[in-house]
Phi, psi and omega in degrees: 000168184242129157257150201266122178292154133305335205268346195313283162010296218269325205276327151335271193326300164323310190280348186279351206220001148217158173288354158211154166244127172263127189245105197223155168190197135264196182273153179099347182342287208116042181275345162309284200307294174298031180246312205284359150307320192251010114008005186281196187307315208238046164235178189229121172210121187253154168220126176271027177267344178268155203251356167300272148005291170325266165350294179307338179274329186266351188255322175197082183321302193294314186323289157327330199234357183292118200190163201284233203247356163309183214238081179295134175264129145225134175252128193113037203281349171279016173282304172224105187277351157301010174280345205276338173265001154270333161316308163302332156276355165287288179308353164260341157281304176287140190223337167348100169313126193107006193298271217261141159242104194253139148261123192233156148242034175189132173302111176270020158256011159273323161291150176309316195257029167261125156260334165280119196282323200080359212295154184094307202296332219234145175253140164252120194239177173245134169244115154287169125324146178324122160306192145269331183309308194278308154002269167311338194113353183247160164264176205230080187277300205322309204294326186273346151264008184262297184304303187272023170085005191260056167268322179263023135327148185289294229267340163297304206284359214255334207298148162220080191304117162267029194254157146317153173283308160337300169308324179277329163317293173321274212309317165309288194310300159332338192032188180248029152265155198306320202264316153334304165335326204263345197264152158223024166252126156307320197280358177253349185278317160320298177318318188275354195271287209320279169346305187293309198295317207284334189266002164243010119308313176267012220193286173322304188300290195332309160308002177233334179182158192248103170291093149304294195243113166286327148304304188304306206275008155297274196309323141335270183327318175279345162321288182290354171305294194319324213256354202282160207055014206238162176272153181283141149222087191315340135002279210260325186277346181229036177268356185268354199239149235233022035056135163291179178281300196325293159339291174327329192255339169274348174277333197283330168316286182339290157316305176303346180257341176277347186091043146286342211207126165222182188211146201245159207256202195235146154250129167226055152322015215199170191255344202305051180029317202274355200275142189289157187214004176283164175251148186284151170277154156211163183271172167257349162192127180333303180292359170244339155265033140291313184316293169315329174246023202353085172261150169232183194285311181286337161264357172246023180300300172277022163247090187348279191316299168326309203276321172312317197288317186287311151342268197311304160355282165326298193274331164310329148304315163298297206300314200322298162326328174281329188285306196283347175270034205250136188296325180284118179284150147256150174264148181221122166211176188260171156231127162204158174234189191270326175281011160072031161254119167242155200209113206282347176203152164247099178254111159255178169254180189284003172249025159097359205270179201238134150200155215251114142279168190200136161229170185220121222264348193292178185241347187222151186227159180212171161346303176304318235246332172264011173327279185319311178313308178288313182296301167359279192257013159277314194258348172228323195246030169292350170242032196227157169257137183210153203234156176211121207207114179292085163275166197215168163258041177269191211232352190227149140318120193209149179261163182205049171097179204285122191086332197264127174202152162280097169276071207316171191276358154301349169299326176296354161226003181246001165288000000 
């Protein structure tokens, strides 16, 4: 199937106002399928997944890249990074907007053996895994209705959602990469995650780092599946594996560059002493850590903690996903203190206003569930403008006072 990207907006916009966009993700996201939309007659398109192709890239970079006034795609570019200093003398000779469109499956400003940056020339953008927004079929509407007040509009408050926490489970498990999507047997949607993992162990990583033990960083993964939405702890996260820490914080780099894996920082705007300063982990997209922990829906429904882990997942993906199509930057950071008060995101915009999540894997909410949200904004944001706002797998829109509201978690693509 073709999905309408959120990110399509920002990607126009890039190709209108640098000469080259760099598009990363990881693999199967759908950064091919989306790039080969712009495949037309007066474009130019390489994939360093061909390995003739390669070889030519890597033999005579300037060569490779040299080209009249099209629009080059090259796609996979963390395959060969001597294409980016000749890129940087194409585009410097060229000043055109639109030269390059690059696609990685590994932050390649990361890796080691990149000297080059590009800097000024180059946009950098994120392609997730599927929303549930795109999926379906919606546009990524929440944040500018959230920021700009249209919450208590009649047609918001009016909203009545029929989906279930069971439903929100399904969909988490399904995650967002596209081509699973498409199997309707559990034993092939296994078959592509085991596939998927093994061929970016054995192939990927290798462009990033020389993995010794492939058990251990197997076993790492379902660690960190386990681990997702959790404060990092390198410790405690590397007490089952027979590994150094040191080892331990390069696979964990490694996973991060392939996009498996992020980690959302903490806020700490304040003088406030108590405030935490680790950052949370999270996976990047749900159905590979179902897959990893082979959960199905009927064992973690009734288990608080699992189904809560998945959840807050779950909306981590979205909003992320809401956040990076957005032309207007957000900030997505966390709350925790020494006293244990948590608030699971924090988004602000560049004008400083706030808003507080909470999420909630329950089907009902009360008063209590926005305590950390009020203590929130008494204590830090009372000269600010700031919303404190609960999703739930419940079913209705509901205010709990002025800024404060219950939102089932579709909102995040149907609002």
């Amino acid at each position: 199937m073709m999905y309408n990207r959120w990110q399509l907006a920002r990607i126009e916009d890039a190709l209108n106002t640098r000469r080259v966009l760099l598009l990363s993700g990881p693999r199967q996201c759908g950064k091919t399928t989306l790039v080969e939309s712009y495949a037309k007659q007066h474009t130019i398109y390489r994939t360093l997944d061909d390995f003739s192709l390669l070889e030519a890239a890597k033999i005579d970079p300037h060569g490779f890249v040299t080209h009249d006034n099209e629009l080059m795609i090259i796609d996979e570019i963390q395959r060969c990074p001597e294409l980016l200093q000749a890129i940087k003398m194409d585009v410097d000779k060229n000043k055109s907007m639109g030269r390059f469109l690059l696609t990685g499956s590994a932050n390649i400003q990361s890796l080691p053996s990149v000297k080059e940056s590009l800097a000024g020339r180059v946009r950098h953008l994120r392609l997730r895994p599927l929303t549930q927004g795109e999926i379906e079929g919606y546009d990524s509407n929440f944040l500018s209705n959230v920021f700009d007040n249209k919450l208590d509009m009649q047609s918001c408050f009016n909203i009545k959602e029929n989906l279930t926490k069971a439903d929100y489970l399904d969909m988490a498990l399904s995650g967002g990469y596209p081509e699973p999507l498409t199997l309707n047997k559990h034993q092939h949607k296994k078959e592509w995650f085991n596939d998927y993992l093994e061929s970016l162990m054995q192939k990927d990583l290798k462009d990033i780092i020389n993995i010794r033990r492939i058990d251990a960083l197997r076993k790492l993964l379902q660690i960190l599946a386990a681990w997702s939405s959790r404060l990092i702890d390198f410790s405690a996260i590397g007490s089952g594996l027979s590994i150094s820490k040191l080892s331990l914080i390069s696979y964990v780099g490694s996973l991060e560059m392939l996009y498996l894996i992020e980690r959302v920082p903490p806020w700490t705007k304040t003088v406030y002493d108590r405030v935490g300063k680790k950052e949370k982990l999270f996976m990047t997209d749900t159905g590979m850590l179902g897959h990893l922990l082979n959960w199905n829906r009927e064992k973690i429904h009734l288990d608080a903690a699992a189904s809560g882990l998945l959840i807050e997942t779950f909306v981590f993906t979205q909003l992320a996903a809401l956040i990076d199509a957005q032309i207007q930057p957000y900030h997505l950071s966390h709350y925790r203190d020494k006293d244990k008060r948590e608030i699971d995101f924090i988004i602000e915009n560049n004008d400083g206003d706030i808003v507080g999540i909470e999420v909630k894997a329950g089907s009902s909410v009360s008063k209590d569930s926005f305590k950390h949200l009020f203590w929130f904004k008494n204590k830090f944001a009372n000269t600010k403008s700031f919303k404190g706002i609960v999703l739930y797998t419940g079913s209705h829109n509901l205010s709990f006072g002025d800024g404060f509201w219950a939102l089932p978690i579709s909102s995040l693509w149907k609002l």
